[in-house]
C-alpha atoms as one frame of an Amber mdcrd trajectory, in Angstrom:
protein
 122.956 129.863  40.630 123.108 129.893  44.373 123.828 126.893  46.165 120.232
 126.716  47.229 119.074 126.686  43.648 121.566 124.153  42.658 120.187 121.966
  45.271 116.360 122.500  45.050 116.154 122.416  41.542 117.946 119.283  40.184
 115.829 117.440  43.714 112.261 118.864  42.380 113.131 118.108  38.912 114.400
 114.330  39.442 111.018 113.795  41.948 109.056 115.163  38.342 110.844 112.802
  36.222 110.744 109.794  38.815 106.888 109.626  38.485 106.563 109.326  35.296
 109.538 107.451  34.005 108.289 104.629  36.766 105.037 104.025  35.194 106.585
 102.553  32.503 106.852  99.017  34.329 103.572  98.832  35.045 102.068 100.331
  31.910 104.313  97.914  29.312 105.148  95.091  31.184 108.566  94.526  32.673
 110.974  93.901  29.611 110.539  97.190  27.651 108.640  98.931  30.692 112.176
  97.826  32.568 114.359  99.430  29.411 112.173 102.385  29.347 112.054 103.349
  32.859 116.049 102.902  33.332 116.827 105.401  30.477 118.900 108.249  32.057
 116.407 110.419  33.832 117.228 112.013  37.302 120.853 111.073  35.941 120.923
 114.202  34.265 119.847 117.366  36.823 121.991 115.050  38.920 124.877 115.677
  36.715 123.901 118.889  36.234 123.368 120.069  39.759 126.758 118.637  40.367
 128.658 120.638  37.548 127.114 123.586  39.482 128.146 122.834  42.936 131.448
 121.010  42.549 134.387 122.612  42.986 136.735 121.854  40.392 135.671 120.076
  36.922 137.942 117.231  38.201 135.868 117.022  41.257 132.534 116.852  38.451
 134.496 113.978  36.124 135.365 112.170  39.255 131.432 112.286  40.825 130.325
 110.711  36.870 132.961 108.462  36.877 132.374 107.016  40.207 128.307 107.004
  39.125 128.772 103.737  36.426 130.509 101.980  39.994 127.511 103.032  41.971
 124.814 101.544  38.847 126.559  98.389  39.422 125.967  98.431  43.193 122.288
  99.169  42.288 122.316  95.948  39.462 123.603  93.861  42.634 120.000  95.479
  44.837 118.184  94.625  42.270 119.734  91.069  41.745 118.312  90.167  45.503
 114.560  91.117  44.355 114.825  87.941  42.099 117.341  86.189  43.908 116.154
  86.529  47.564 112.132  86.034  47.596 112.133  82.243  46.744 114.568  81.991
  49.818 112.625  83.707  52.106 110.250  81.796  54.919 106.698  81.812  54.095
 104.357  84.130  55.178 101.821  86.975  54.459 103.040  90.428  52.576 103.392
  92.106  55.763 105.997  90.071  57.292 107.724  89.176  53.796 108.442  92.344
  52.502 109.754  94.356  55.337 112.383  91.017  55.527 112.639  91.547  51.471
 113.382  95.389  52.151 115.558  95.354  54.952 117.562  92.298  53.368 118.238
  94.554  49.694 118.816  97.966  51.584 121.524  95.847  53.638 122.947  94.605
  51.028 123.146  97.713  49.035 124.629  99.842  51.799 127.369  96.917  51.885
 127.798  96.982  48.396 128.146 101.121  48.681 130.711 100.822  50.881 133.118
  98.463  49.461 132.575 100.692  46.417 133.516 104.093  47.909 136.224 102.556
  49.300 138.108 101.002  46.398 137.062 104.600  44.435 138.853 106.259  47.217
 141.788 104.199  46.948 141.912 104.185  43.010 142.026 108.259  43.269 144.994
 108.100  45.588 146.518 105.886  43.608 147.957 106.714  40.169 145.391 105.276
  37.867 142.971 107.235  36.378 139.154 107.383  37.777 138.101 107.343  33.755
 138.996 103.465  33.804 136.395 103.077  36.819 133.396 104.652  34.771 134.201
 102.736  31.675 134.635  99.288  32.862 131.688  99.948  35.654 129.890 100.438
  32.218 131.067  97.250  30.491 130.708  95.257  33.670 126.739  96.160  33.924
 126.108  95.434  30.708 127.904  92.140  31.077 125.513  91.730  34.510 122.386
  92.905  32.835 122.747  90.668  29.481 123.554  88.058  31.515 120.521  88.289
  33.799 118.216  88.589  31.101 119.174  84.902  29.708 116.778  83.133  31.769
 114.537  86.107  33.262 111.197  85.073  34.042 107.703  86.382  32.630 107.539
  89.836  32.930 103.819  90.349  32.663 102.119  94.118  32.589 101.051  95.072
  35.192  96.460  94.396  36.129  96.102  97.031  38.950  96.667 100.653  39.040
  99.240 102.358  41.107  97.784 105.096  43.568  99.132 108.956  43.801 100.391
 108.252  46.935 102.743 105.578  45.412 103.868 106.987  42.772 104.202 110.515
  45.050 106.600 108.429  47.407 108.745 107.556  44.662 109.122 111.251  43.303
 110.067 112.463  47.207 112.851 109.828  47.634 114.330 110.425  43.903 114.531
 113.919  44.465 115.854 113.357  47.847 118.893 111.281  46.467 119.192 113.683
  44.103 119.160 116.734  46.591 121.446 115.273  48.636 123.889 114.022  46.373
 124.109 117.934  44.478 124.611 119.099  48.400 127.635 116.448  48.674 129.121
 117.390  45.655 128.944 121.324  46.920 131.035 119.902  50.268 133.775 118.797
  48.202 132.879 114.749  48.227 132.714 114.670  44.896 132.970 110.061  45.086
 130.138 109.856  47.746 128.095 112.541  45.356 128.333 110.239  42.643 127.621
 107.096  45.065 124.740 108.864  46.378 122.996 110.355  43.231 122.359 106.692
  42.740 120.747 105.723  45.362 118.176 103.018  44.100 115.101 104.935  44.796
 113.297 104.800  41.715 114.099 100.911  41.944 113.140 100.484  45.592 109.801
 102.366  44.621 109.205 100.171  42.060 109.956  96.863  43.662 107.995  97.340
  46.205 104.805  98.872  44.669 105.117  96.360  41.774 105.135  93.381  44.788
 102.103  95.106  46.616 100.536  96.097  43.819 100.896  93.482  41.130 102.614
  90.608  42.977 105.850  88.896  43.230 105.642  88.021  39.403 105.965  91.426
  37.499 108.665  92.719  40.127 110.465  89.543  39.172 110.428  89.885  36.017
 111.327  93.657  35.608 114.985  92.790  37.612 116.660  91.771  34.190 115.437
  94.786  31.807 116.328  97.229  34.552 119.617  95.611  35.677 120.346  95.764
  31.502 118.325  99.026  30.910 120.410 100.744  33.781 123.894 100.596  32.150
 122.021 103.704  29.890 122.858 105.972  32.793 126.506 104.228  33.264 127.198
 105.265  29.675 125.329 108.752  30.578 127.332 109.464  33.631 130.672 108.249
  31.735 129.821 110.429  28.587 128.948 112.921  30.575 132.035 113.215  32.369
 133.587 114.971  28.659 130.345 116.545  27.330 129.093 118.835  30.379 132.156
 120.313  30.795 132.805 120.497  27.311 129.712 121.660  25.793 127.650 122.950
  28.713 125.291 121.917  30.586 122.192 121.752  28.227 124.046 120.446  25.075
 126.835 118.249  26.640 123.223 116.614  28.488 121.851 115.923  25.515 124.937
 114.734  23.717 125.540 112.118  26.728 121.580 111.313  26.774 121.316 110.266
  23.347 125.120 108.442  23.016 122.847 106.453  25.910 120.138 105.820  23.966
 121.513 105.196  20.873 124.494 102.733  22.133 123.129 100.702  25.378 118.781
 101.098  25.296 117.904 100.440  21.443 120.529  97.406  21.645 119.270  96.351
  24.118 115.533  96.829  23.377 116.827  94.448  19.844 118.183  92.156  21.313
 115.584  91.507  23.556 113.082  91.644  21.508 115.013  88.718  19.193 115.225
  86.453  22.229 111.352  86.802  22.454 110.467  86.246  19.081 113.078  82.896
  19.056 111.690  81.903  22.682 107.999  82.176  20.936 108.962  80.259  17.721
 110.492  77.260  20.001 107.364  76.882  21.314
């Protein structure tokens, strides 16, 4: 596969995959819609278009390990959709969310950063990137748990979303993706695993769910999706062993469902236990 290919491919593929994994919010509601929508999806021809392009599979295992770091950067954007609103001066939608966007894109790029930094520093140092990925992992489940003890309501969503929404969230997913594969083919195998998550599918959604649906199901989907997103932490450190080991296709799957099976149906449980008790108390 040229380098073209490698490129193209894994971009078109993660726009695909962005559209439809999104709707989930909407279509469920914002607790399982937020778990369903954050299981590893343009994670994976990420990973894959990576493996392709980088250089050396230490180069590949250092892009996944730096990825759970860059999830936890993302948990952090997505903390300020709940955390920043409420704080914000009054106003209409027009003036309110541009301040709401420009305030969580600042603060991710900040976040980014500080995280590509220490990354860079860890791999010049003598400690192994693998004990990035892993406690990245544990830390963003710690996050997500932890921001799912008091979330608020996370109703479905009442209004459809238009093709021109849901088009703008495929373009910038397979953008990040593009341009993380193109990194990794340059040799920056930390900023490839930085950029391939780049919060697009989140920005997307917070944004159409606030225009949309209001400020009360993009609330509510923050703790489900800061949860829900160590799924591709535990892809991208699984990952780092299978695709080289197994190939592409099979070491994909075999990081996919070790996802599934030990971060989303947990999590979907446990959730769904602190529903049922919440509804009892009442």
């Amino acid at each position: 596969m040229d380098l073209s290919s490698a490129i193209l491919l894994p971009g078109l593929f993660a726009g695909a995959i962005a559209i439809g994994v999104t709707v989930a919010v909407e279509r469920w509601g914002g607790q399982i819609g937020g778990l369903i929508g954050t299981l590893p999806s343009t994670v994976v021809p990420a990973s894959i278009g990576i493996l392709a392009t980088s250089a050396s599979a230490s180069d590949f295992q250092a892009a996944m390990y730096a990825t759970p770091v860059g999830m936890l950067v993302n948990a952090v954007f997505l903390w300020t959709w709940r955390a920043l609103p409420p704080r914000l001066p009054g106003g209409g939608l027009r003036f309110r969310l541009p301040l709401m966007l420009a305030a969580s894109l600042f603060v991710w790029a900040g976040c980014a950063t500080a995280a590509h930094g220490a990354l860079t520093a860890l791999r010049a140092s003598a400690v192994p990137l693998v004990f990035a990925g892993v406690g990245g992992t544990l830390a963003l489940g710690i996050l997500g748990a932890a921001a799912c003890l008091h979330n608020p309501p996370a109703p479905r969503g009442r209004r459809p979303v238009g093709p021109l929404t849901l088009l703008a969230r495929g373009v910038l997913a397979a953008i990040a993706i593009g341009t993380a594969v193109a990194i990794a083919g340059l040799g920056g195998a930390l900023a490839a695993g930085l950029a391939s998550t780049f919060p697009a599918i989140f920005l997307t959604t917070m944004v159409s769910l606030w225009v949309s649906q209001g400020e009360a199901v993009q609330s509510g989907a923050v703790g489900p999706m800061m949860l829900g997103s160590a799924s591709v932490a535990m892809f991208a450190a699984v990952g780092a062993w299978s695709l080289p080991a197994f190939g592409p296709t099979a070491g994909s799957a075999l990081a996919w469902l070790a996802s599934a099976l030990l971060v989303t149906l947990p999590a979907w449980a446990w959730l769904q236990r602190r529903a049922r008790r919440e509804r009892a108390s009442r």
